[in-house]
mmCIF file of C-alpha atoms in Angstrom:
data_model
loop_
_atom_site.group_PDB
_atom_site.id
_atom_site.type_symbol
_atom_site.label_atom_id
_atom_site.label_comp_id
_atom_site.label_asym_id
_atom_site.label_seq_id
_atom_site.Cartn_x
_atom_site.Cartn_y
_atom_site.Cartn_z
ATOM 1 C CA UNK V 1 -10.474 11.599 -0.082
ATOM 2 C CA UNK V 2 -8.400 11.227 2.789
ATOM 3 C CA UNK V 3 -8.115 8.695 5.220
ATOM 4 C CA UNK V 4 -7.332 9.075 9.191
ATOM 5 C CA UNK V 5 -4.605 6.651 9.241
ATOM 6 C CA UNK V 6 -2.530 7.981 12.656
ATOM 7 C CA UNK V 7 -3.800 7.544 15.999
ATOM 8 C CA UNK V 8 -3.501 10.881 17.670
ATOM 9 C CA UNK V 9 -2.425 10.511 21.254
ATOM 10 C CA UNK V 10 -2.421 13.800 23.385
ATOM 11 C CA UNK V 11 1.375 13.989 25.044
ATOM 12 C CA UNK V 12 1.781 16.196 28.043
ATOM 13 C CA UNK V 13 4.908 18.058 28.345
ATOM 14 C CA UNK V 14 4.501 21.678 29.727
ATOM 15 C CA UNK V 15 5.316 23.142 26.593
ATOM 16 C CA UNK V 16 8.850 22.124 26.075
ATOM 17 C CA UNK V 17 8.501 20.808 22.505
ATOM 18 C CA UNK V 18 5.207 21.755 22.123
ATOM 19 C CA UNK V 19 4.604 22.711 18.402
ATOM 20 C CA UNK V 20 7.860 22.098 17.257
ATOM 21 C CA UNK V 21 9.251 19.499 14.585
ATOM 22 C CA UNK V 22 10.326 16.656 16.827
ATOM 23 C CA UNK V 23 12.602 14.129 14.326
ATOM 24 C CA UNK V 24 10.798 10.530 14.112
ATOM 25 C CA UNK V 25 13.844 8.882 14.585
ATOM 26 C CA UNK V 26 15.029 5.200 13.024
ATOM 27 C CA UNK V 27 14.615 4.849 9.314
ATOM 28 C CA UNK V 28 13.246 8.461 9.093
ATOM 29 C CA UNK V 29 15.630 11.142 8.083
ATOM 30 C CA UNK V 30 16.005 13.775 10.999
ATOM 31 C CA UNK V 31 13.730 16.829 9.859
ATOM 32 C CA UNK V 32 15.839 20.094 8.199
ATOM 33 C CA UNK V 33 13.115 22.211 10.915
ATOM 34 C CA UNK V 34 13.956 19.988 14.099
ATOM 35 C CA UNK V 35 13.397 22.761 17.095
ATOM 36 C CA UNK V 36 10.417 24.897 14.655
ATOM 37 C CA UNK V 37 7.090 24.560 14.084
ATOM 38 C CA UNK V 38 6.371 23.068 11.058
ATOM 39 C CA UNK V 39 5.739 25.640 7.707
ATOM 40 C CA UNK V 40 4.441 25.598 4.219
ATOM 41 C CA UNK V 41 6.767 24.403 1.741
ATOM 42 C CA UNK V 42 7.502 26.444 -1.358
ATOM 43 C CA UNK V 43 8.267 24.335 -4.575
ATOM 44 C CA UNK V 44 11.612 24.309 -4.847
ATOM 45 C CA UNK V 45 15.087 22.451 -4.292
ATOM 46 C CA UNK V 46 13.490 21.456 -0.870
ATOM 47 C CA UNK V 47 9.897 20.102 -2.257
ATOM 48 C CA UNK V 48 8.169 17.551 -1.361
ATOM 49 C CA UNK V 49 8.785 14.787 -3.938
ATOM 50 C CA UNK V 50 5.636 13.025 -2.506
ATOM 51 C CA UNK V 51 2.947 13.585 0.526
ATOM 52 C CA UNK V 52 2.339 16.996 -1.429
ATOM 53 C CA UNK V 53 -1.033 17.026 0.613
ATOM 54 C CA UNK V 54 0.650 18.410 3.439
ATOM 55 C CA UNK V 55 2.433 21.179 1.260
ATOM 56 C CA UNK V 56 0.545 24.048 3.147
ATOM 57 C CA UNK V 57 2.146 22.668 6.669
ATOM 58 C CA UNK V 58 4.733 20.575 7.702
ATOM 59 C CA UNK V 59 8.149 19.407 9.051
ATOM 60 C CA UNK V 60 8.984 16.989 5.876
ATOM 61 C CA UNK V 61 11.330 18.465 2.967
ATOM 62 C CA UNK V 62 12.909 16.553 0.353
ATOM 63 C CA UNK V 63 14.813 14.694 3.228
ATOM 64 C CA UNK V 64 11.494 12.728 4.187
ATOM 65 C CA UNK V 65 10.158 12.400 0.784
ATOM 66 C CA UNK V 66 12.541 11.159 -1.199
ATOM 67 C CA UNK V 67 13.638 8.259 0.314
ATOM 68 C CA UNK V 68 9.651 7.785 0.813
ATOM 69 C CA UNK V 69 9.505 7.885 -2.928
ATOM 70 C CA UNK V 70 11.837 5.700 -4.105
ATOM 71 C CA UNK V 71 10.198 3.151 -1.331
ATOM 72 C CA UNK V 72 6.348 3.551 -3.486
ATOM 73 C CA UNK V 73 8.273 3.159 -7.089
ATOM 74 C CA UNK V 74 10.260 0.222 -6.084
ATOM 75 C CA UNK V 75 7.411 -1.583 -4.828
ATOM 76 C CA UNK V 76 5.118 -0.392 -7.908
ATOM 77 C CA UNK V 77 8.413 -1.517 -10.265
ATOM 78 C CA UNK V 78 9.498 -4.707 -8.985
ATOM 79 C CA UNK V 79 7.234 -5.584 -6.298
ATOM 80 C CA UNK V 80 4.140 -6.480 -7.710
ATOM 81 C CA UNK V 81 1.737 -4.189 -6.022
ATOM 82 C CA UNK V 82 -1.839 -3.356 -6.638
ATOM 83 C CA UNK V 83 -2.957 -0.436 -7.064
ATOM 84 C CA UNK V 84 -5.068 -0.261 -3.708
ATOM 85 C CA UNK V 85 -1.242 -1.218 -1.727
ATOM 86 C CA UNK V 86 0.403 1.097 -3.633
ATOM 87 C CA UNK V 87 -1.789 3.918 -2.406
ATOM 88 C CA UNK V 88 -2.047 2.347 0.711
ATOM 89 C CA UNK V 89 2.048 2.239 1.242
ATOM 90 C CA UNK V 90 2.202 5.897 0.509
ATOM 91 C CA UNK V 91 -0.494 7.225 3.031
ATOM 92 C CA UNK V 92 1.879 5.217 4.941
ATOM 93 C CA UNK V 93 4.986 6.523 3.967
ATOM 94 C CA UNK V 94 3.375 10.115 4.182
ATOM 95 C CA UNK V 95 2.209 9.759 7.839
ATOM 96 C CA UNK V 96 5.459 11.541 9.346
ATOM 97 C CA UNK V 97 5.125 14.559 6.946
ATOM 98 C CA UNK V 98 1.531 14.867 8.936
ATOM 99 C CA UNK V 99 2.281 18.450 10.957
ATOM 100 C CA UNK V 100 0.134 16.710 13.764
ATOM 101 C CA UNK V 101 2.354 13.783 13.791
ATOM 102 C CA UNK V 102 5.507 15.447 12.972
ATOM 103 C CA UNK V 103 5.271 17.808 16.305
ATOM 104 C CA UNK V 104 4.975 14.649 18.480
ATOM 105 C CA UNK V 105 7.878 12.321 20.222
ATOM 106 C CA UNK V 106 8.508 8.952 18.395
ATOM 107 C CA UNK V 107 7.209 7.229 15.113
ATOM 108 C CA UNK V 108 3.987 7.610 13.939
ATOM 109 C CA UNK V 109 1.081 5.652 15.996
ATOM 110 C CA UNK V 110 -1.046 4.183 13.106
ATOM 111 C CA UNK V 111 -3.814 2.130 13.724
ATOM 112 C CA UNK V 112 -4.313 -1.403 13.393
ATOM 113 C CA UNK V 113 -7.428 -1.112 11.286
ATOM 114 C CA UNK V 114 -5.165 0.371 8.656
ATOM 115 C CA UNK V 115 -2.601 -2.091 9.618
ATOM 116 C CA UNK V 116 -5.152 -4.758 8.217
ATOM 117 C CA UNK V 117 -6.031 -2.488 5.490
ATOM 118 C CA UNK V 118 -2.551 -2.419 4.345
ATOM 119 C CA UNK V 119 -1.616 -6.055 5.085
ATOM 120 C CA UNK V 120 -4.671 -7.155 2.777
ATOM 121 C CA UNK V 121 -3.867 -4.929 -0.169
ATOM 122 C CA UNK V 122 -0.041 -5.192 -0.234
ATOM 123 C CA UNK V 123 -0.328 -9.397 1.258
ATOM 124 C CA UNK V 124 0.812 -10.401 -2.555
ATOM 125 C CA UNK V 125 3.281 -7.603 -2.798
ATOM 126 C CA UNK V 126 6.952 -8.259 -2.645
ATOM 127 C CA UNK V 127 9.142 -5.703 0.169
ATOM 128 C CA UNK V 128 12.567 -6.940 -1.068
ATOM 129 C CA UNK V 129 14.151 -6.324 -4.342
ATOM 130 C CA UNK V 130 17.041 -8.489 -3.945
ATOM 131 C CA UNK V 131 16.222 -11.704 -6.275
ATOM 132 C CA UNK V 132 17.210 -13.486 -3.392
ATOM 133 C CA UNK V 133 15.511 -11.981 -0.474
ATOM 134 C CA UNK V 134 12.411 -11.458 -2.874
ATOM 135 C CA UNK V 135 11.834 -14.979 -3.504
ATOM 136 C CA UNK V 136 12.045 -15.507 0.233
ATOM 137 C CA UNK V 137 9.902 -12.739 1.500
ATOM 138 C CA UNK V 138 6.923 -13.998 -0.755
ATOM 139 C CA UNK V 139 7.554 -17.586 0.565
ATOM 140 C CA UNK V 140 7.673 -16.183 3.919
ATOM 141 C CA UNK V 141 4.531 -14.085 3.322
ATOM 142 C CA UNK V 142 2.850 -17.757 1.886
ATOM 143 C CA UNK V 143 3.613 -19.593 4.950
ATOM 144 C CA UNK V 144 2.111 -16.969 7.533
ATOM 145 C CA UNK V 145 -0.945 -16.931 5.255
ATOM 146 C CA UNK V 146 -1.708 -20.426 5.210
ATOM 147 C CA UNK V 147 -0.615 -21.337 8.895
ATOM 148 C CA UNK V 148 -3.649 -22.232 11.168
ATOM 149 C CA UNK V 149 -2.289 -18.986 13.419
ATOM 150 C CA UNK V 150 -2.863 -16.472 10.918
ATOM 151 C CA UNK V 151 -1.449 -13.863 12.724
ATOM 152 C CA UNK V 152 -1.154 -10.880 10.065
ATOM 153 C CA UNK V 153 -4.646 -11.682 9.567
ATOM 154 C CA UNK V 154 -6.013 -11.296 12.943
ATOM 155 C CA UNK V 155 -3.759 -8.353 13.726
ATOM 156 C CA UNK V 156 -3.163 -5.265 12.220
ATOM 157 C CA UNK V 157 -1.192 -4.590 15.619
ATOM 158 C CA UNK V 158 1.163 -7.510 14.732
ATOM 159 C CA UNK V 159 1.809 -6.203 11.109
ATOM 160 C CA UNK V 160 2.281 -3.045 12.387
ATOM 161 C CA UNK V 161 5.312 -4.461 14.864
ATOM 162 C CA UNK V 162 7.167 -6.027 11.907
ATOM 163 C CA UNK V 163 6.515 -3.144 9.221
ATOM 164 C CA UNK V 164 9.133 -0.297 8.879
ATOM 165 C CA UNK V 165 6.970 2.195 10.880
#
């Protein structure tokens, strides 16, 4: 089963960087194929680690993945996660090894539906594995929950602006 999780938006640019591995920029490692279009990946020291869907075609490597990863154990180790946010988080994670997505400018464009999706399965979840920071992102995830504003709730949108993507 797979979901459509990325908004595709049409770009015009008379063919400068059309079809070409454009990096995503931010947290996202630069891609190894920056300038080509993206390729099957052959298993390998440069394998995908995760997103292996997109195997057959894409800019990710072992660059992308890894760090992507690491980011789905810790949360499934020490975060608390359900099952649903866990694969929810790693469609997420996945989205810039998308060859669609990876050709475009700027981070992925996901949609606020899944932005609510995410936000309901993962709402429970811890995103900070410093003790510290941990106890204070579930208090701070509490508090937006039970304010009369409820703004994760009514927006996937506003999730979206304060997640990592």
């Amino acid at each position: 089963m797979q979901i459509l999780i990325v908004a595709r938006v049409q770009f015009v640019n008379a063919g400068k960087n059309a079809g070409v591995c454009i990096s995503k920029g931010g947290r996202f490692p630069p891609y190894t194929s920056e300038g080509k279009p993206p390729k099957k990946v052959s298993k390998g020291a440069k394998d995908l680690t995760l997103c292996r869907v997109f195997r057959k075609k894409t800019c990710c490597d072992v660059a992308q993945t890894y760090p992507a990863l690491l980011s789905v154990r810790r949360l499934a180790s020490t975060g608390e996660a359900s099952q649903e946010c866990l694969q929810l988080w790693e469609l997420l994670e996945c989205s810039i090894c998308d060859p669609q997505i990876g050709v475009q400018p700027g981070p992925p464009l996901i949609c606020a539906s899944f932005c609510d999706r995410v936000y309901q399965a993962c709402a429970n979840a811890y995103f900070s594995m410093d003790a510290n920071k941990r106890v204070r992102a579930k208090l701070l995830t509490s508090r937006l929950a039970d304010s009369s504003i409820r703004l994760f709730e009514l927006s996937g949108a506003r999730f979206h602006l304060l997640s990592p993507f």
